[in-house]
CSV table of C-alpha atoms in Angstrom, one decimal:
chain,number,residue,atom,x,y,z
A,1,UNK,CA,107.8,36.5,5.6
A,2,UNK,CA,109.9,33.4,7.0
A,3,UNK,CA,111.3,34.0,10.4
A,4,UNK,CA,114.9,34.8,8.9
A,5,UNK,CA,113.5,37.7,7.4
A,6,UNK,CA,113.8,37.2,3.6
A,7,UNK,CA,112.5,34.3,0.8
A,8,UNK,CA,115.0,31.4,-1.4
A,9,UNK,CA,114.3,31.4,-4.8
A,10,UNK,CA,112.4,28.3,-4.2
A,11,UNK,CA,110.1,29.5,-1.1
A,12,UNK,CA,108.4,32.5,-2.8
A,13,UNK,CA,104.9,32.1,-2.2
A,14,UNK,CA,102.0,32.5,-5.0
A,15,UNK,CA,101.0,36.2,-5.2
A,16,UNK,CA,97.1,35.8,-3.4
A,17,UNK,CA,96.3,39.3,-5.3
A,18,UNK,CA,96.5,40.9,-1.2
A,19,UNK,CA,98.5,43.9,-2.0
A,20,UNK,CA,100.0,45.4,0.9
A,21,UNK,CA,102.0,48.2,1.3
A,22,UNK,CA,106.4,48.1,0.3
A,23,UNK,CA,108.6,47.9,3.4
A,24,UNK,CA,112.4,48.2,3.6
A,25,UNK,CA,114.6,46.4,6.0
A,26,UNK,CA,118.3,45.8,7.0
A,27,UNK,CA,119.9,42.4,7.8
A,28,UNK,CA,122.7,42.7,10.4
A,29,UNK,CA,126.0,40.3,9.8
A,30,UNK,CA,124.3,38.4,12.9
A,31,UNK,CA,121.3,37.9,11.0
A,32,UNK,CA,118.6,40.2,12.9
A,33,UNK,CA,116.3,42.0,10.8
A,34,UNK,CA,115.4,45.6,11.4
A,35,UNK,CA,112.9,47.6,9.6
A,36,UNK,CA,113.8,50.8,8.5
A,37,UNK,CA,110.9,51.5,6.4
A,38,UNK,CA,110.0,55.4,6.4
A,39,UNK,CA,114.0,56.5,7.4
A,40,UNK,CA,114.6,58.3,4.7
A,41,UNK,CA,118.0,59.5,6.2
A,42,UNK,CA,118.8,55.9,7.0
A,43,UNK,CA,117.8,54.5,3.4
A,44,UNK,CA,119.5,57.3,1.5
A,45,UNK,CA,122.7,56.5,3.4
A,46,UNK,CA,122.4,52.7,2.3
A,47,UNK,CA,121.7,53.7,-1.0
A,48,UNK,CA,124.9,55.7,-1.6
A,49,UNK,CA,126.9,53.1,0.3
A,50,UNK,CA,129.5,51.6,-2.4
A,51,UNK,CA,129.2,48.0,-1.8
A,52,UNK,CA,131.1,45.3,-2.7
A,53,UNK,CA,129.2,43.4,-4.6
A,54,UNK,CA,126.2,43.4,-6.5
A,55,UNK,CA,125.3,39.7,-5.0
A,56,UNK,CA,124.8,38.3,-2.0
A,57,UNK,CA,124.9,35.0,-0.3
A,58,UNK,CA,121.1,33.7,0.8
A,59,UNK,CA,121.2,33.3,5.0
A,60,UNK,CA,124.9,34.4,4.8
A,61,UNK,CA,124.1,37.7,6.6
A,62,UNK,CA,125.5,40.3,4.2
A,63,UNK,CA,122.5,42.0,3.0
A,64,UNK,CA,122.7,45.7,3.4
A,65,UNK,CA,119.1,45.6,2.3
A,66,UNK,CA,115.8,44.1,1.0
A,67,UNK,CA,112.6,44.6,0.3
A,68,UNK,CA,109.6,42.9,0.9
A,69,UNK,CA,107.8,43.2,-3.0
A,70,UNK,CA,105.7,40.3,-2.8
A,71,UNK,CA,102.1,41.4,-2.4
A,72,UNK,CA,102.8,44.8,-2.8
A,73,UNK,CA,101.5,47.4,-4.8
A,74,UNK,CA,103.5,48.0,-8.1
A,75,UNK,CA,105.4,51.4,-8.5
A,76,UNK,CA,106.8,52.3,-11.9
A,77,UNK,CA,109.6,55.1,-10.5
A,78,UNK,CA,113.2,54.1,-10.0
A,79,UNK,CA,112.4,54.9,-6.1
A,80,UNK,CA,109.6,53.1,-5.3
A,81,UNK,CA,112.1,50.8,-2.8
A,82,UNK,CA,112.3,53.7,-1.3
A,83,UNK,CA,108.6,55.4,0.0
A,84,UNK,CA,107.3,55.9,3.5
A,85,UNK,CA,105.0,53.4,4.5
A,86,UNK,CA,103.0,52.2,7.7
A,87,UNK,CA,104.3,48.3,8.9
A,88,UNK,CA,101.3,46.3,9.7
A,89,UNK,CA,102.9,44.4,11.6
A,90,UNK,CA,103.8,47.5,14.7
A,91,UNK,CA,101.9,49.8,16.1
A,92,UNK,CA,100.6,52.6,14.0
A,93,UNK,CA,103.4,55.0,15.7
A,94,UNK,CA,106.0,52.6,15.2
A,95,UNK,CA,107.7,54.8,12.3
A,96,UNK,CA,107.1,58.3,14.4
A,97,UNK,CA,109.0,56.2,17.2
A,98,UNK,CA,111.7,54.6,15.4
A,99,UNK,CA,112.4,58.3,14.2
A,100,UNK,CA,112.9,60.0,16.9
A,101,UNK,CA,116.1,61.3,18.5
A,102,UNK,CA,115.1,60.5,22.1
A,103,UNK,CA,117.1,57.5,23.9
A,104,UNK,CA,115.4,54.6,23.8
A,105,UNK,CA,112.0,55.7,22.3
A,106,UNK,CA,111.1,52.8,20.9
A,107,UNK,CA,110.8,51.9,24.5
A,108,UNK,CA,107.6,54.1,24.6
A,109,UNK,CA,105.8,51.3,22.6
A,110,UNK,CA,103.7,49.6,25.4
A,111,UNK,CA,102.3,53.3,26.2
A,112,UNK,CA,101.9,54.4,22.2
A,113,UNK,CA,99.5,50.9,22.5
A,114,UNK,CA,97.8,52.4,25.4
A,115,UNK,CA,96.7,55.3,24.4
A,116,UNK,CA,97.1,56.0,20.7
A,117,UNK,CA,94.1,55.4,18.6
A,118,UNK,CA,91.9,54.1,21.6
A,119,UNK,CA,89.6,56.9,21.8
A,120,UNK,CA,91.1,58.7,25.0
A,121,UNK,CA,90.9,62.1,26.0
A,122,UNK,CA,94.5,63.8,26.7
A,123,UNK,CA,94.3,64.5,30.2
A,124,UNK,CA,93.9,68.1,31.1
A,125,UNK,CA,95.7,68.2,35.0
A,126,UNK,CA,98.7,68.1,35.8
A,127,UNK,CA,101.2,65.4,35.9
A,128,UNK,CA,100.6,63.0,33.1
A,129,UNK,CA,101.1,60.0,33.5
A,130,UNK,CA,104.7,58.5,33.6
A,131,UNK,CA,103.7,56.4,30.7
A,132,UNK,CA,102.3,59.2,28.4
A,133,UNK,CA,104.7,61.8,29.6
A,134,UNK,CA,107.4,59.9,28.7
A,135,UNK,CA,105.9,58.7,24.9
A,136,UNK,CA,105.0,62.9,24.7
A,137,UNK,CA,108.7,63.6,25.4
A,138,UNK,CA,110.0,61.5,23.0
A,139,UNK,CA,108.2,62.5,19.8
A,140,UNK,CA,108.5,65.9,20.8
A,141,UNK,CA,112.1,65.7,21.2
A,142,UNK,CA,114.1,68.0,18.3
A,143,UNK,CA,117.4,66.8,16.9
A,144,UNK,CA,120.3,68.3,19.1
A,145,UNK,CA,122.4,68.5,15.4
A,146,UNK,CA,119.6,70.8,14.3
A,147,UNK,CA,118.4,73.0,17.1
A,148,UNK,CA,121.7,73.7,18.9
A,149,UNK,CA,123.4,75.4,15.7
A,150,UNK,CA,120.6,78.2,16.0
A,151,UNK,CA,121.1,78.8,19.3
A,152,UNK,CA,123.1,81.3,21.5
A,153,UNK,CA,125.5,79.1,23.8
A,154,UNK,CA,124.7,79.9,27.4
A,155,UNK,CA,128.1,81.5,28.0
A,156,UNK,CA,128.0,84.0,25.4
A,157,UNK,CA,128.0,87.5,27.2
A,158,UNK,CA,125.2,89.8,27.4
A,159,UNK,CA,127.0,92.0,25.2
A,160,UNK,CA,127.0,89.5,22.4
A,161,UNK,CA,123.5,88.2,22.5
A,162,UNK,CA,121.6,91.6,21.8
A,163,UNK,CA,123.5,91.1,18.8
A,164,UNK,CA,122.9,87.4,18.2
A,165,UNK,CA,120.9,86.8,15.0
A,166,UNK,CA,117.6,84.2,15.4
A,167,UNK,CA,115.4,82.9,12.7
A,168,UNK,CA,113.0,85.3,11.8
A,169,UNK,CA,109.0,85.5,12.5
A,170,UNK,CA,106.8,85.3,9.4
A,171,UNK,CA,104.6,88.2,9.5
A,172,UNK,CA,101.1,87.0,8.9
A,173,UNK,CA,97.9,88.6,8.4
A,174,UNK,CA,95.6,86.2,10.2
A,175,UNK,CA,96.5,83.9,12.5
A,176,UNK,CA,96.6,80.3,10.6
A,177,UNK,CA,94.6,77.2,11.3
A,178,UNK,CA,95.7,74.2,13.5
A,179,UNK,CA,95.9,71.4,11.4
A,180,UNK,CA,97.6,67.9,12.2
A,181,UNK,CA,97.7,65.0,9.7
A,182,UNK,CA,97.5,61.1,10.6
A,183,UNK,CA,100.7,60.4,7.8
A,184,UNK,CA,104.2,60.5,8.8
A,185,UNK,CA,106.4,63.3,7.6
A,186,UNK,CA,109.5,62.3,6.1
A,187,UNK,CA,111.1,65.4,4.4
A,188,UNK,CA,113.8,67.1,6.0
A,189,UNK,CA,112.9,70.7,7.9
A,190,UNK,CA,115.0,73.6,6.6
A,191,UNK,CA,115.5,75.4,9.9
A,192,UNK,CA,116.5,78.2,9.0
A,193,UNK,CA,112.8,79.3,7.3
A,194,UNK,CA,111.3,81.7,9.3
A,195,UNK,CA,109.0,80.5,12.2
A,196,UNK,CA,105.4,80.6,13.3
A,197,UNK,CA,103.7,83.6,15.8
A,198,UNK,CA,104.0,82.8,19.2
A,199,UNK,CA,100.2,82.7,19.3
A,200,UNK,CA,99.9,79.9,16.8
A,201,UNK,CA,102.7,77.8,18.2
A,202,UNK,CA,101.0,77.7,21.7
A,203,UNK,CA,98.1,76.8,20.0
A,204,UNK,CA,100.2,74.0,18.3
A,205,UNK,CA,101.4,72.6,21.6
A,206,UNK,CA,97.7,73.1,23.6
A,207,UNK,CA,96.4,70.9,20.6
A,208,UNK,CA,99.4,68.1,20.0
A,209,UNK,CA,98.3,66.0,23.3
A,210,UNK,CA,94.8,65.3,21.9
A,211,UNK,CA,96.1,64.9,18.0
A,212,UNK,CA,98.8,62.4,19.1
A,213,UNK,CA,95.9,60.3,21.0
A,214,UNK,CA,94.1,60.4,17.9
A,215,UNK,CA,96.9,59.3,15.5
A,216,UNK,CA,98.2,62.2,14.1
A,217,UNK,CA,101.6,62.5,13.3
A,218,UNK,CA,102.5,65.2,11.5
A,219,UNK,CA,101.6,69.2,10.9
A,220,UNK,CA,100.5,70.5,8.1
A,221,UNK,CA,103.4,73.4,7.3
A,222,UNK,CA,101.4,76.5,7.8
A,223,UNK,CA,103.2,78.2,5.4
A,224,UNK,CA,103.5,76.0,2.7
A,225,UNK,CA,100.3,74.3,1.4
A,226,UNK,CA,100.2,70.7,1.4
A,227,UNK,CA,103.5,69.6,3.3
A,228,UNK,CA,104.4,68.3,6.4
A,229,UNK,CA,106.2,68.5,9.2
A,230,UNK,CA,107.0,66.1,11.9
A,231,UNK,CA,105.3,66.8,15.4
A,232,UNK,CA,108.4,67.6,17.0
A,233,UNK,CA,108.5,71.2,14.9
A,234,UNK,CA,106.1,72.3,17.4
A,235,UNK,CA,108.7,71.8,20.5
A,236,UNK,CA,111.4,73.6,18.0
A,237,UNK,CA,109.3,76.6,16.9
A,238,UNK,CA,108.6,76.9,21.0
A,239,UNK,CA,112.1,76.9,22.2
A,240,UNK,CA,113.7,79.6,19.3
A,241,UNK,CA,110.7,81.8,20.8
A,242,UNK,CA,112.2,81.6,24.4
A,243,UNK,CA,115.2,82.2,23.1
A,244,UNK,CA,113.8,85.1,21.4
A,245,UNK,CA,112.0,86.2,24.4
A,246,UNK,CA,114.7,86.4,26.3
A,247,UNK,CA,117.0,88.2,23.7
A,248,UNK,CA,114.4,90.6,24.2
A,249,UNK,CA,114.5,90.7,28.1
A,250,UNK,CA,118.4,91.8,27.5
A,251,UNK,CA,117.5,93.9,25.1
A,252,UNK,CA,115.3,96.1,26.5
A,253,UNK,CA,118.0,96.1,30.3
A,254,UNK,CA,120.1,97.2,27.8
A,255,UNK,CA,118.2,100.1,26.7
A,256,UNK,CA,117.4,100.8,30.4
A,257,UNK,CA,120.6,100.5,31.5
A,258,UNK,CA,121.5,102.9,28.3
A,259,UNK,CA,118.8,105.1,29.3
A,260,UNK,CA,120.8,106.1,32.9
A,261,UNK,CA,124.2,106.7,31.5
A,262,UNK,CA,124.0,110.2,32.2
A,263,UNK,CA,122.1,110.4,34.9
A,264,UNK,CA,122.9,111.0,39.1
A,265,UNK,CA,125.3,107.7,39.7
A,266,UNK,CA,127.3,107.6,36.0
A,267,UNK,CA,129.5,105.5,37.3
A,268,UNK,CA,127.6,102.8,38.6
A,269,UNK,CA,125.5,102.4,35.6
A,270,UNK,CA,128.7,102.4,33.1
A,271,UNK,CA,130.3,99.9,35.4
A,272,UNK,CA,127.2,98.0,35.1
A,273,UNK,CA,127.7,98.1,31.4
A,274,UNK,CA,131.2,96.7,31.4
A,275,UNK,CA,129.3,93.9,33.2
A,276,UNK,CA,127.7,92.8,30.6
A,277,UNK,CA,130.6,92.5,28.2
A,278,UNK,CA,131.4,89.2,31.0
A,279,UNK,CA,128.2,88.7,32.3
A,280,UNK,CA,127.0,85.2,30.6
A,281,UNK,CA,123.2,85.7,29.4
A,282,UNK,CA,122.1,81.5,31.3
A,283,UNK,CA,124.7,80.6,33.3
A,284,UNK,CA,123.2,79.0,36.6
A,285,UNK,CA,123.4,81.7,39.4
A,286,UNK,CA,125.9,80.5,41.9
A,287,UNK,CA,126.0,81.3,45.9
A,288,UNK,CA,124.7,81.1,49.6
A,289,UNK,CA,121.6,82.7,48.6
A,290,UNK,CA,121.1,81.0,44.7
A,291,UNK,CA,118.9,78.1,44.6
A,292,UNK,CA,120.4,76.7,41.8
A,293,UNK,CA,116.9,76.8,39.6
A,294,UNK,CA,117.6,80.6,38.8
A,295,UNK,CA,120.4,82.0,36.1
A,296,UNK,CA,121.5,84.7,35.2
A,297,UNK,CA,118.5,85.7,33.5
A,298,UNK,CA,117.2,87.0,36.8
A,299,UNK,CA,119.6,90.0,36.7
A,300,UNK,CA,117.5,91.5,34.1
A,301,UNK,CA,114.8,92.5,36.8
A,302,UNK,CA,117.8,94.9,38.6
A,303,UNK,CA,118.5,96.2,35.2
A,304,UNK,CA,114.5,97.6,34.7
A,305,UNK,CA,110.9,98.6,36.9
A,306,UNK,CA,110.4,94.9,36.9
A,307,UNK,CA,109.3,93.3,40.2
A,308,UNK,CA,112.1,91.8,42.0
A,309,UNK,CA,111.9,88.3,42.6
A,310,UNK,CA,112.4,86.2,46.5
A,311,UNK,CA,116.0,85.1,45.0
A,312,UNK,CA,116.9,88.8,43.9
A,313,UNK,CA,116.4,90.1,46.8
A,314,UNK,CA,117.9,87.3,49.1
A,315,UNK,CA,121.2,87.5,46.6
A,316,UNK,CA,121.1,91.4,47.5
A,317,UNK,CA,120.8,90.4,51.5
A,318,UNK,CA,123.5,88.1,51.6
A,319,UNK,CA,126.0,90.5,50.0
A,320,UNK,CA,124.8,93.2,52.0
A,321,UNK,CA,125.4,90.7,55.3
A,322,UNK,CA,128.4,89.8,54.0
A,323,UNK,CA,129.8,93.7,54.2
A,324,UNK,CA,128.4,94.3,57.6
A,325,UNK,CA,129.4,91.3,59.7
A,326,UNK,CA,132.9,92.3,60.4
A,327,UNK,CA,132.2,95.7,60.8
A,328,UNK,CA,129.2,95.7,63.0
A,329,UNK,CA,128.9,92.9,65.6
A,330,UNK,CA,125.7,93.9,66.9
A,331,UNK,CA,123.7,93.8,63.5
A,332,UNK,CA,122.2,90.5,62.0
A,333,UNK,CA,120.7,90.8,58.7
A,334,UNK,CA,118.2,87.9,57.4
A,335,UNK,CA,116.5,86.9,54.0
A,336,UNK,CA,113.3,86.4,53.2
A,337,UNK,CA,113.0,83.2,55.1
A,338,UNK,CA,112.1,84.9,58.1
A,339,UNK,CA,109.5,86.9,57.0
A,340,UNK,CA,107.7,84.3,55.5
A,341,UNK,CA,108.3,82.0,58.2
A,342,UNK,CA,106.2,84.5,60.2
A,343,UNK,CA,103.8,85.4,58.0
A,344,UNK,CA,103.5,81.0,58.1
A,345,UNK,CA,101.9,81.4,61.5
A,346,UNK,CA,97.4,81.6,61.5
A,347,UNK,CA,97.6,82.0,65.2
A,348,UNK,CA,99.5,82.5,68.2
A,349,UNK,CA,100.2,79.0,69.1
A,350,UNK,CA,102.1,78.2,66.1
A,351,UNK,CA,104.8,78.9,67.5
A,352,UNK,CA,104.0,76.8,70.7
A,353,UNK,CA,106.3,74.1,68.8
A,354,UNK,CA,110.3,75.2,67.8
A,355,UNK,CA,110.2,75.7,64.3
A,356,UNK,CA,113.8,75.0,62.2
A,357,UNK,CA,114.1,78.5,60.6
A,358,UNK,CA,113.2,80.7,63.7
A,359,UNK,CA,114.7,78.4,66.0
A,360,UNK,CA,118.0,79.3,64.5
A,361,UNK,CA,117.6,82.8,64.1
A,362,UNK,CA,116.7,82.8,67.9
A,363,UNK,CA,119.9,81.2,68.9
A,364,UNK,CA,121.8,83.3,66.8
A,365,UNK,CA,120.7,86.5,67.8
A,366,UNK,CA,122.5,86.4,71.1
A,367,UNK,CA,124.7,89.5,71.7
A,368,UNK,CA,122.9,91.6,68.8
A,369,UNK,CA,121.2,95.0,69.3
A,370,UNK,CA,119.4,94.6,65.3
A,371,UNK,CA,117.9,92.7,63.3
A,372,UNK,CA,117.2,93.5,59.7
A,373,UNK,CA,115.2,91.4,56.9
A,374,UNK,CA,112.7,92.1,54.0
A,375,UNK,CA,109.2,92.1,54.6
A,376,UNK,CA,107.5,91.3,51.4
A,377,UNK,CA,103.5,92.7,51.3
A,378,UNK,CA,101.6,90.2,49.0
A,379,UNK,CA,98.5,93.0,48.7
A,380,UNK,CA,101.0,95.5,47.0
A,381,UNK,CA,103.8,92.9,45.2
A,382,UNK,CA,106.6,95.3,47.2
A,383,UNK,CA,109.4,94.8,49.8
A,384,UNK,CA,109.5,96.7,52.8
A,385,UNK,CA,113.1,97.3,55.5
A,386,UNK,CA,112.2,96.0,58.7
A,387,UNK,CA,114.2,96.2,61.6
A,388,UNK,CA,113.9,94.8,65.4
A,389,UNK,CA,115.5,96.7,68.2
A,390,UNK,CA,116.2,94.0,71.1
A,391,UNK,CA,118.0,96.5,73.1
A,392,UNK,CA,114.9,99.1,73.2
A,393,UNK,CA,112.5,96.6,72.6
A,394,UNK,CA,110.7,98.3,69.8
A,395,UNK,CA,110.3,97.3,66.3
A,396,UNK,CA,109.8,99.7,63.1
A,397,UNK,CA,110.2,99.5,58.8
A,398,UNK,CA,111.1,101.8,56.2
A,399,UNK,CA,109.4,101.7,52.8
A,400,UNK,CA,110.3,103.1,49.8
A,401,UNK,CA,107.0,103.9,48.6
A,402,UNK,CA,105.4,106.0,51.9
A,403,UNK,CA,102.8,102.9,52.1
A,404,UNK,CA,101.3,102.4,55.4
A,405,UNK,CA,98.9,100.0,54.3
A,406,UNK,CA,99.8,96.0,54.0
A,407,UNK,CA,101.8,96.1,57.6
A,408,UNK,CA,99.5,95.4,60.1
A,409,UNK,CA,99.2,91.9,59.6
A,410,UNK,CA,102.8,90.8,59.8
A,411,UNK,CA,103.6,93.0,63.2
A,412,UNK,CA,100.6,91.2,64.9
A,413,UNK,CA,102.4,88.3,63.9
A,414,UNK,CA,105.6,89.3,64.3
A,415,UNK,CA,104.4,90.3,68.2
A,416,UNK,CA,103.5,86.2,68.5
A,417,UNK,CA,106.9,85.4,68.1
A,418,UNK,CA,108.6,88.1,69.9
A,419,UNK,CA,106.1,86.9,73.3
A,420,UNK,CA,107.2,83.1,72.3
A,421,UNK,CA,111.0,83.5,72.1
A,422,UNK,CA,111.7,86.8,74.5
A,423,UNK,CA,108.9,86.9,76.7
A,424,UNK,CA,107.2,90.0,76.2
A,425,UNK,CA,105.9,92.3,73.2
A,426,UNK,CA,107.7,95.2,71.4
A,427,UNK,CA,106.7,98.6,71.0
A,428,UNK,CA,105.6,99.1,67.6
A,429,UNK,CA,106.7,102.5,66.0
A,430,UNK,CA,105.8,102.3,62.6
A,431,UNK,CA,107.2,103.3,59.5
A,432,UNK,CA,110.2,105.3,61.0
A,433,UNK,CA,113.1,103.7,59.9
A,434,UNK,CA,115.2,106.2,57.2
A,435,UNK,CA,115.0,104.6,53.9
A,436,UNK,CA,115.8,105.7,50.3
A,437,UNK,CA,112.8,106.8,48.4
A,438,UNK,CA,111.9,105.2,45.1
A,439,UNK,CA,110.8,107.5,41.9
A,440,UNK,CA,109.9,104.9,39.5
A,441,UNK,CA,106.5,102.9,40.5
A,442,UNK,CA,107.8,99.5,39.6
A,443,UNK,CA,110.2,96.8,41.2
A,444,UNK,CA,111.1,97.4,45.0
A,445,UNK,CA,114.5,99.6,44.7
């Protein structure tokens, strides 16, 4: 091809019997040649455009596009313009680039050179490498115009989203094979078919790192024998099963929540209910305690015998601190910052140097008679009340449970500090602080 991307009558060159495959191309008024061959959405648009003419003007610039027939294999359908093929002039994941719907992801050529087809092994720790991260990211990234139809906007309430209909999961009676294919899938993906097992698509996404080294790029529609799919399917089948997932997570607090309507504290459970007629199912959770990583998916834990997580429980201190500090001067009430800054310390001179966290507790204690925090016990996934008298000098905790075991180590510790900021030790006296018991062996209450 001449450097203005198409021949004059009078510079076609003798046919050298070097068939090669068909490529399609647009010319841009400005004369720069793109290739489009393989965009099936792009060429079907072109094809239905109503133009002008039927002739154009050579080097004038107002081609809406040619083809490259000369040396090419013959095709006898009206369409053959028109099929997928690999350029030999770009990288063999030129096409799979050019088609994706990531910004900029032709920019990922360089690393698709790098690592594509040059007999690497897909790392298996953890970070990739910018480079490959970023090329991975693009061809796995799903059309926004397809996925975000099927899914639940994050503001829809609780209330709405048990009720919010997915695509389905095809049932299967064996779990079907992994296969990837090296030629580029160009048919469109009806997205509302139903979708893989969870099982199979984690194997999908385990296995694309190492198939996309090796030149795959496609999947072979597990479903439907003989067609592809384009790589990014795997990412889509992933996130409609988190979606899923958590559909299910406010599902079953539903049910729970359900389950305790008429039981001791009606009220607070129907309240609860009305809740969730507001409640957004992902919003970010906002305050002094949130950490602006968690949403509202968190409050599922409170609704079941799940575990509660660090922010959970720090949300639930800070309201609880909020309550008592005008009412009871002499009572300071911490998160779980404290705790684990003690539990931080190996020996006694850790705290030889002022640490942040403590520091400021220290200083802020003066004038209190209490001090109340959480004390979580790694050996028994549970949360314990523990409370510091500074005006008897004793210490004690309350657990929910009756456990005695899994304390020892943090009041040894918690001794270290005591000597370090007031001088002397505190009587220990045990678990002897009142606290509600729990009847459910699950999540501390």
């Amino acid at each position: 091809m001449p450097a203005h991307g198409f021949w004059r009558p009078d510079e076609i060159p003798p046919f050298k019997r070097n068939k090669k495959p068909r490529r399609t191309f647009v010319v841009t008024p400005d004369r720069v040649r793109r290739e489009i061959t393989g965009l099936s959405r792009e060429i079907e648009a072109l094809k239905d455009k109503n133009c002008s003419t039927k002739s154009f003007t050579y080097k004038s610039g107002d081609i809406l596009a040619f083809f490259d027939d000369w040396d090419c294999e013959s095709d006898s359908s009206d369409d053959s313009d028109f099929l997928p093929s690999y350029p030999y002039s770009q990288p063999p994941t030129y096409l799979l680039l050019a088609s994706s719907s990531a910004p900029n992801a032709l920019s990922n050529i360089p690393a698709a050179r790098e690592w594509i087809r040059q007999t690497r092994t897909f790392p298996k720790v953890f970070p990739l490498p910018p480079a490959l991260h970023k090329l991975c990211d693009a061809i796995l990234t799903v059309p926004k115009d397809l996925l975000t139809p099927l899914l639940p906007p994050d503001d829809l309430p609780v209330s709405k989203l048990v009720k919010f209909k997915l695509p389905s999961i095809q049932p299967v009676s064996a779990q079907p094979s992994l296969s990837f294919d090296t030629t580029l899938a160009v048919e469109p993906v009806d997205t509302t078919a139903p979708i893989p097992p969870k099982p199979f698509v984690d194997g999908m996404m385990a296995a694309f790192g190492q198939a996309l080294l090796d030149g795959n790029q496609s999947i072979l529609d597990p479903f439907s024998q003989g067609k592809l799919l384009p790589l990014w399917v795997i990412k889509f089948w992933e996130e409609l099963h988190r979606v899923r997932a958590i559909r299910n997570e406010w599902l079953e607090a539903d049910k729970w929540l359900d389950s305790k309507m008429w039981t001791q504290g009606q009220t607070t459970f129907r309240s609860a209910r009305i809740q969730l007629q507001r409640l957004p199912w992902n919003k970010p959770l906002v305050g002094s305690a949130a950490t602006g990583l968690q949403t509202t998916l968190q409050l599922t834990r409170i609704l079941s015998s799940e575990w509660l997580s660090d922010t959970l429980v720090d949300m639930m201190i800070e309201c609880l601190a909020s309550r008592v500090r005008h009412a009871r001067a002499d009572v300071a009430i911490t998160d779980t910052n404290f705790s684990n800054a003690i539990q931080a310390a190996q020996h006694r001179s850790y705290h030889a140097k002022k640490h942040l966290a403590l520091k400021d507790l220290s200083e802020s204690l003066n004038g209190k008679r209490f001090l109340y925090a959480p004390l979580h016990l790694p050996t028994h996934s549970h949360f314990v009340a523990f409370q510091i008298d500074f005006t008897s000098k004793c210490f004690c905790y309350g657990d929910s449970l009756g456990l005695k075991q899994g304390v020892s180590v943090f009041t040894e510790k918690v001794q270290w500090w005591l000597e370090s900021a007031f001088g002397q030790s505190f009587r220990d006296d045990g678990l002897t602080l009142p606290c509600a018991e729990q009847s459910e062996q699950g999540g501390s209450p």
